[in-house]
XYZ file of C-alpha atoms in Angstrom:
461
model
C 0.000 0.000 0.000
C 2.852 2.383 0.758
C 4.409 1.884 -2.656
C 1.002 2.175 -4.323
C 0.322 5.468 -2.559
C 3.699 6.831 -3.564
C 3.108 5.724 -7.144
C -0.308 7.384 -7.185
C 1.148 10.587 -5.735
C 3.912 10.656 -8.301
C 1.434 9.896 -11.079
C -0.971 12.629 -10.018
C 1.800 15.197 -9.577
C 2.815 14.627 -13.182
C 6.387 13.665 -12.376
C 8.043 10.494 -13.513
C 9.040 8.268 -10.545
C 12.732 7.848 -9.912
C 14.588 4.641 -10.678
C 14.488 3.710 -6.988
C 10.705 3.907 -6.827
C 10.327 2.162 -10.169
C 12.467 -0.650 -8.731
C 10.440 -0.602 -5.510
C 7.188 -1.026 -7.415
C 8.489 -3.709 -9.781
C 10.576 -5.408 -7.073
C 7.637 -5.551 -4.678
C 5.485 -7.353 -7.246
C 8.263 -9.767 -8.256
C 9.413 -10.498 -4.702
C 5.818 -10.837 -3.489
C 5.083 -13.421 -6.164
C 8.380 -15.126 -5.399
C 7.580 -15.079 -1.677
C 4.182 -16.674 -2.291
C 5.633 -19.379 -4.533
C 8.523 -20.100 -2.170
C 6.192 -20.047 0.843
C 3.788 -22.476 -0.781
C 6.650 -24.727 -1.860
C 8.309 -24.673 1.585
C 5.087 -25.272 3.507
C 4.165 -28.053 1.087
C 7.538 -29.690 1.622
C 7.228 -29.318 5.395
C 3.717 -30.790 5.370
C 4.727 -33.708 3.180
C 7.802 -34.406 5.256
C 5.870 -34.247 8.528
C 3.114 -36.496 7.220
C 5.606 -38.934 5.727
C 7.710 -39.093 8.894
C 4.698 -39.533 11.112
C 3.186 -42.140 8.814
C 6.463 -44.031 8.527
C 6.941 -44.142 12.291
C 3.389 -45.245 12.977
C 3.373 -47.728 10.088
C 6.627 -49.251 11.301
C 5.220 -49.672 14.783
C 1.930 -51.100 13.547
C 3.666 -53.390 11.076
C 5.964 -54.637 13.822
C 3.006 -55.549 15.999
C 0.411 -56.574 13.429
C 2.632 -58.369 10.952
C 3.395 -61.394 13.226
C -0.352 -61.784 13.865
C -1.273 -61.860 10.186
C 1.256 -64.304 8.769
C -1.501 -66.829 8.063
C -2.588 -64.544 5.182
C 0.511 -65.756 3.362
C -1.264 -69.057 2.788
C -4.923 -68.100 3.146
C -7.383 -65.359 2.362
C -8.822 -64.823 5.862
C -7.776 -64.561 9.497
C -8.709 -66.949 12.248
C -10.777 -65.825 15.184
C -7.741 -66.174 17.441
C -5.669 -63.859 15.244
C -8.487 -61.328 15.123
C -8.804 -61.369 18.890
C -5.109 -60.809 19.399
C -5.146 -57.899 16.928
C -8.086 -56.282 18.727
C -6.362 -56.733 22.103
C -3.210 -55.123 20.703
C -5.082 -52.136 19.261
C -7.279 -51.618 22.344
C -4.599 -52.046 25.008
C -1.328 -50.998 23.344
C 0.266 -47.536 23.074
C -1.755 -46.823 19.879
C -5.069 -47.120 21.657
C -5.572 -43.334 21.829
C -3.942 -42.538 18.489
C -5.841 -44.725 16.033
C -9.454 -44.017 15.135
C -10.023 -47.070 12.959
C -8.076 -49.993 11.552
C -8.504 -52.325 8.542
C -6.541 -55.122 6.898
C -7.012 -55.628 3.196
C -6.394 -58.854 1.370
C -4.885 -58.987 -2.098
C -8.287 -59.179 -3.761
C -9.344 -55.852 -2.155
C -11.365 -57.717 0.457
C -11.382 -56.493 4.043
C -10.164 -59.386 6.170
C -10.112 -57.425 9.424
C -11.663 -54.163 10.573
C -12.313 -52.301 13.800
C -15.831 -52.014 12.321
C -16.846 -55.734 12.195
C -19.619 -55.147 9.636
C -17.012 -54.414 6.949
C -15.183 -57.757 7.306
C -15.549 -59.903 4.209
C -16.680 -57.043 1.977
C -14.850 -56.275 -1.211
C -14.405 -52.650 -2.413
C -12.704 -50.788 -5.223
C -9.062 -50.150 -4.562
C -7.669 -46.647 -3.907
C -4.380 -45.048 -4.852
C -3.082 -45.560 -1.315
C -4.046 -49.215 -1.347
C -2.352 -49.824 -4.697
C 0.774 -48.004 -3.519
C 0.964 -50.079 -0.364
C 0.493 -53.371 -2.293
C 3.495 -52.255 -4.357
C 5.538 -52.147 -1.149
C 5.481 -48.442 -0.272
C 3.889 -46.726 2.718
C 1.303 -44.143 1.642
C -0.102 -41.390 3.848
C -2.538 -38.563 3.027
C -5.437 -36.542 4.391
C -8.198 -38.445 2.568
C -11.556 -37.000 1.495
C -13.177 -40.190 2.894
C -15.328 -40.999 -0.106
C -16.890 -44.479 -0.321
C -18.988 -46.777 1.853
C -15.952 -48.246 3.583
C -15.130 -44.812 5.020
C -18.593 -44.023 6.395
C -17.520 -44.379 10.032
C -14.508 -42.109 9.627
C -16.536 -39.515 7.687
C -19.260 -39.403 10.341
C -16.690 -38.621 13.023
C -16.096 -35.139 11.588
C -12.445 -35.322 12.655
C -9.367 -34.521 10.573
C -7.848 -37.980 10.088
C -4.599 -39.046 8.526
C -5.042 -42.083 6.282
C -2.062 -44.458 6.257
C -1.597 -47.584 4.132
C 1.263 -49.854 5.200
C 2.270 -53.091 3.482
C 2.340 -56.332 5.532
C 5.058 -58.707 4.377
C 5.631 -62.420 4.620
C 8.220 -63.025 7.328
C 9.988 -65.627 5.141
C 9.820 -64.351 1.580
C 9.288 -60.638 2.245
C 6.494 -60.347 -0.312
C 3.444 -58.204 0.425
C 0.614 -60.424 1.652
C -1.803 -57.746 2.894
C -2.150 -54.019 3.569
C -2.892 -52.430 6.919
C -5.070 -49.330 6.602
C -5.508 -47.191 9.681
C -6.724 -43.694 10.389
C -4.795 -41.658 12.911
C -6.174 -38.673 14.755
C -4.198 -35.700 13.437
C -5.290 -32.758 15.586
C -1.816 -32.467 17.121
C -0.213 -32.925 13.718
C -2.423 -30.253 12.181
C -1.520 -27.861 15.010
C 2.177 -28.504 14.443
C 1.717 -28.055 10.703
C -0.120 -24.754 11.254
C 2.730 -23.554 13.476
C 5.261 -24.688 10.881
C 3.353 -22.884 8.116
C 3.094 -19.713 10.205
C 6.783 -19.744 11.077
C 7.754 -20.562 7.494
C 5.679 -17.679 6.161
C 7.218 -15.355 8.758
C 10.732 -16.397 7.749
C 10.017 -16.112 4.028
C 8.274 -12.754 4.487
C 11.104 -11.449 6.673
C 13.785 -12.536 4.227
C 11.796 -11.057 1.323
C 11.284 -7.754 3.144
C 14.960 -7.645 4.076
C 15.985 -8.313 0.490
C 13.620 -5.612 -0.756
C 14.878 -3.035 1.750
C 18.525 -3.871 1.045
C 18.109 -3.805 -2.736
C 15.996 -0.651 -2.541
C 18.750 1.028 -0.533
C 21.368 0.087 -3.127
C 19.177 1.171 -6.046
C 18.150 4.366 -4.240
C 21.795 5.272 -3.721
C 22.526 4.608 -7.387
C 19.381 6.508 -8.382
C 20.441 9.541 -6.350
C 23.873 9.426 -7.962
C 22.309 9.196 -11.421
C 19.948 12.088 -10.662
C 22.829 14.224 -9.359
C 24.899 13.418 -12.436
C 21.882 14.147 -14.643
C 21.369 17.532 -12.965
C 25.077 18.293 -13.207
C 25.110 17.280 -16.873
C 22.030 19.417 -17.511
C 23.724 22.410 -15.880
C 26.860 21.797 -17.926
C 24.848 21.513 -21.130
C 22.967 24.702 -20.241
C 26.202 26.522 -19.493
C 27.769 25.172 -22.674
C 24.766 26.325 -24.692
C 25.026 29.753 -23.106
C 28.742 29.906 -23.868
C 28.065 28.853 -27.453
C 25.566 31.697 -27.789
C 28.084 34.099 -26.280
C 30.749 32.830 -28.682
C 28.365 33.275 -31.613
C 27.690 36.834 -30.492
C 31.394 37.541 -30.106
C 32.094 36.006 -33.503
C 29.458 38.237 -35.071
C 30.912 41.271 -33.335
C 34.421 40.334 -34.467
C 33.217 39.848 -38.038
C 31.445 43.174 -37.939
C 34.491 44.822 -36.362
C 36.734 43.335 -39.058
C 34.499 44.654 -41.817
C 34.209 48.066 -40.201
C 37.965 48.164 -39.568
C 38.621 47.489 -43.246
C 36.210 50.259 -44.206
C 37.700 52.630 -41.648
C 41.227 51.887 -42.838
C 40.168 52.617 -46.383
C 38.568 55.898 -45.332
C 41.603 56.725 -43.165
C 43.947 56.132 -46.081
C 41.759 58.337 -48.296
C 41.871 61.089 -45.690
C 45.668 60.884 -45.396
C 45.883 60.901 -49.185
C 43.623 63.958 -49.336
C 45.620 65.769 -46.662
C 48.897 65.038 -48.469
C 47.372 66.051 -51.790
C 45.728 69.218 -50.548
C 48.580 70.321 -48.301
C 52.223 69.264 -48.858
C 51.666 68.170 -52.465
C 50.230 71.567 -53.441
C 53.030 73.447 -51.703
C 55.719 71.249 -53.278
C 54.012 71.628 -56.673
C 54.088 75.409 -56.310
C 57.780 75.240 -55.318
C 58.497 73.039 -58.367
C 56.820 75.626 -60.670
C 58.866 78.457 -59.263
C 62.087 76.411 -59.588
C 61.189 75.663 -63.227
C 60.685 79.403 -63.788
C 64.030 80.191 -62.191
C 65.728 77.557 -64.375
C 64.095 79.041 -67.493
C 65.268 82.560 -66.615
C 61.815 83.863 -65.815
C 62.417 84.244 -62.087
C 60.987 87.080 -60.057
C 62.747 88.764 -57.225
C 60.798 86.935 -54.492
C 60.794 83.458 -56.101
C 63.647 82.135 -54.020
C 61.979 83.209 -50.797
C 58.623 81.787 -51.934
C 60.215 78.434 -52.859
C 61.909 78.269 -49.474
C 58.672 79.176 -47.710
C 56.660 76.570 -49.660
C 59.164 73.797 -48.916
C 59.247 74.726 -45.225
C 55.441 74.744 -45.052
C 55.262 71.377 -46.834
C 57.769 69.862 -44.410
C 55.861 71.279 -41.459
C 52.555 69.884 -42.671
C 54.101 66.472 -43.360
C 55.496 66.451 -39.818
C 52.080 67.375 -38.406
C 50.455 64.527 -40.341
C 53.126 62.064 -39.168
C 52.765 63.257 -35.596
C 49.107 62.258 -35.691
C 49.982 58.787 -36.974
C 52.594 57.831 -34.406
C 52.630 57.430 -30.660
C 55.288 58.437 -28.187
C 57.378 55.593 -26.733
C 55.166 53.678 -24.269
C 57.494 50.779 -23.482
C 58.347 50.611 -19.798
C 55.504 52.894 -18.703
C 52.846 51.755 -16.243
C 49.172 52.177 -16.968
C 48.794 55.294 -14.833
C 51.935 56.783 -16.455
C 50.333 56.370 -19.901
C 47.202 58.182 -18.687
C 49.227 61.028 -17.169
C 51.323 61.382 -20.325
C 48.228 61.770 -22.518
C 46.730 64.330 -20.114
C 49.993 66.295 -19.921
C 50.352 66.303 -23.722
C 46.786 67.524 -24.160
C 47.175 70.244 -21.551
C 50.388 71.444 -23.262
C 48.862 71.698 -26.742
C 45.388 72.896 -25.737
C 46.256 75.123 -22.841
C 43.345 73.578 -20.868
C 43.478 72.116 -17.370
C 42.202 68.556 -16.905
C 40.824 67.178 -13.601
C 42.321 63.732 -13.071
C 41.490 60.882 -10.656
C 43.994 58.149 -11.473
C 44.428 54.917 -9.516
C 47.319 52.480 -10.061
C 46.812 50.430 -13.240
C 48.661 47.159 -13.819
C 48.935 47.062 -17.610
C 51.601 44.866 -19.173
C 50.204 44.498 -22.702
C 51.453 46.974 -25.302
C 48.104 46.705 -27.073
C 46.284 47.875 -23.931
C 48.627 50.810 -23.486
C 48.109 51.922 -27.105
C 44.327 51.554 -26.732
C 44.340 53.643 -23.536
C 46.474 56.319 -25.179
C 44.292 56.536 -28.299
C 41.072 56.527 -26.245
C 42.165 59.451 -24.065
C 43.693 61.281 -27.008
C 40.432 61.075 -29.000
C 38.101 61.739 -26.060
C 40.066 64.765 -24.795
C 40.415 66.145 -28.307
C 36.658 65.867 -28.895
C 35.871 67.477 -25.523
C 38.131 70.434 -26.322
C 37.580 70.961 -30.041
C 33.960 69.903 -30.586
C 32.212 69.945 -27.215
C 33.650 73.372 -26.218
C 33.661 72.120 -22.623
C 34.772 74.321 -19.754
C 35.346 71.395 -17.373
C 36.930 68.075 -18.400
C 37.528 65.216 -15.926
C 39.401 61.952 -16.391
C 39.084 58.938 -14.070
C 41.039 55.679 -14.320
C 40.884 52.573 -12.149
C 40.722 48.780 -12.187
C 38.926 45.816 -10.646
C 40.115 42.224 -10.346
C 39.358 41.586 -14.009
C 38.774 44.920 -15.774
C 40.325 48.321 -16.471
C 37.844 51.213 -16.515
C 38.714 54.668 -17.913
C 36.231 57.470 -18.494
C 36.198 61.086 -19.701
C 33.407 63.489 -18.724
C 32.761 67.039 -19.879
C 30.087 69.722 -19.572
C 30.131 70.636 -23.230
C 27.353 71.009 -25.776
C 26.793 67.285 -26.148
C 25.625 65.492 -29.285
C 23.336 62.776 -30.647
C 25.310 59.980 -32.240
C 24.071 58.503 -35.519
C 24.738 54.956 -36.689
C 25.599 56.154 -40.203
C 28.048 58.866 -39.208
C 31.120 59.173 -41.432
C 33.623 60.286 -38.791
C 36.678 58.136 -38.116
C 37.376 58.992 -34.463
C 34.685 57.314 -32.341
C 34.021 54.545 -34.854
C 37.691 53.638 -35.131
C 38.076 53.873 -31.358
C 35.120 51.558 -30.793
C 36.507 48.983 -33.202
C 39.859 49.120 -31.422
C 38.199 48.525 -28.026
C 35.943 45.728 -29.282
C 38.916 44.052 -30.942
C 40.497 43.713 -27.474
C 37.334 42.198 -26.009
C 36.208 45.411 -24.302
C 33.249 47.719 -24.626
C 32.722 51.433 -25.210
C 29.832 53.336 -23.649
C 28.855 56.864 -24.711
C 26.241 58.880 -22.817
C 25.463 62.281 -24.298
C 22.599 64.621 -24.976
C 22.469 68.045 -26.569
C 23.215 70.653 -23.911
C 23.966 68.069 -21.179
C 27.613 67.239 -21.795
C 29.160 63.908 -22.654
C 30.465 60.914 -20.718
C 32.511 58.301 -22.589
C 33.766 55.190 -20.780
C 36.004 52.360 -21.893
C 36.130 48.954 -20.173
C 38.915 46.526 -21.079
C 39.734 43.030 -19.762
C 43.059 43.112 -17.949
C 44.336 40.067 -19.836
C 43.578 41.456 -23.305
C 46.410 41.367 -25.848
C 46.794 42.014 -29.553
C-alpha cells in the first residue's frame, strides 16, 4: 500500500518516478510473487515431510506388531478368530489405543479381512491409490476425502484424520501379503503443521522484506547518484549552450568589427591621401613651378623666398600629419603613467586644465597601453575641439578583471548617428571591441558627454 500510494502521488503530480521507486514497485510485485511461490513450496515440503515421517513411524510400529499376527494370510485369504482377537487386544490395550481411530486389513483381492468395524469384514471394495501403492511395497499417507462406503464411520466422526496404508510382508519371503489401513487422529499434527506454516511464512516474508529493503537502498543510492549526475550534466549543457551563444555573439561582433575596420582603414587612407594632396603636395608643386621658372630665366625677385617658404610649409605639414599617426614611446611605462602622459600632452597643446582621478593600473600588454592612449587622445580632443567644454575630468581605475577609464565634460553634447562618417569614435570603438572590451557613450544636446572604456586586464593584440 505504501508503494502504491507513492506511485499514485507521483502519477498525479505529473512527475516520472525515480529509478528507486520504479524498482520498488516492480521489485515488490516480483518479490511478493516469489515469496508466495517459495512459501507455498516450503510449507508443502514441510507438510509432506511431517506427514511422511509420522506415517512411517506409525506404520513401522503397527507393522511390527500386526505383521506377526497376520502371517496366516501368506497361505490363506482370511484370518482366524484367534488372530483377530489378538489384533483387537493389541489395538485396544497398546500404546496406539488413543492414536488410532479405525483400523482395517485388506487382502490382495481388495477384500477387508479385518476391521475395527466388524460389519465391513468380508466385503470387497474398489481399490484406492493408497491401497495400490501399499500393495506395491510403499507406505502411503494422506489426508483423505473419505469418499466411499468403507469410510462411512470415519466420515461421520467429523475429525481430521490421517489415512495411512502400510504393506504387511511375509516373514519368510518378504512379499506383500496384505495391507494395513488405519486412520490416525491428526489434531496435534495439524496444530504442528499450522505452526510450521506460520513460522515458514514469517521467515520467508522477513527474508523477502529484508531483500527488498537492502536492494531498494542500493538502487536508491545509485538513483540519487544518477539524478545528481543528470542535474550536473544538464547544468553543464545549459552553461555550454550559453557559452556557445556568447561565442556566436562575439564572432558576429568580431566579423562586424573586421568589416568596419577594413572600411575605416580605407577611409583613413583616403583622408591621409587627401591631406597630403591638398597640403604638402600643393606646396611642393608650387615650389616646383617656381624652380622651373628660375631655371628658365623667368624668375621674379621673391621666387627664391617663396620656394623656401613653400618647402618649409610642406615639411611642417608632413610632420604634423606624421605626428598624428605615431605614438610616443610607451614601453616601460605603467598604466597610470600612460594616462598622465596623454593628459599632460593635451594640456600642453590645448592650454586647458584637466581634472584627473587616477588609480594604479597594472597594464603589461602593449596593445592595452596603445588603446588607452588613443582613447584618451580622441576623447580629450573631442571634448576640447567639438564639445567646447569648460570642465573636463578623467578617471582611471581597475577591478580584479577589468580596467575602466572614463572622460566626462560639460560641453554642448551630441546625438550619435549609426551612419556617421567620422573616423574617431568609430575607429576607437573597433579598437576597443577588438580587445574584447566595450565602449559606452552617454550624451545629450546641452547636457555634456560621458565616454567610458572597459577593457579586460588580460587582453592582448
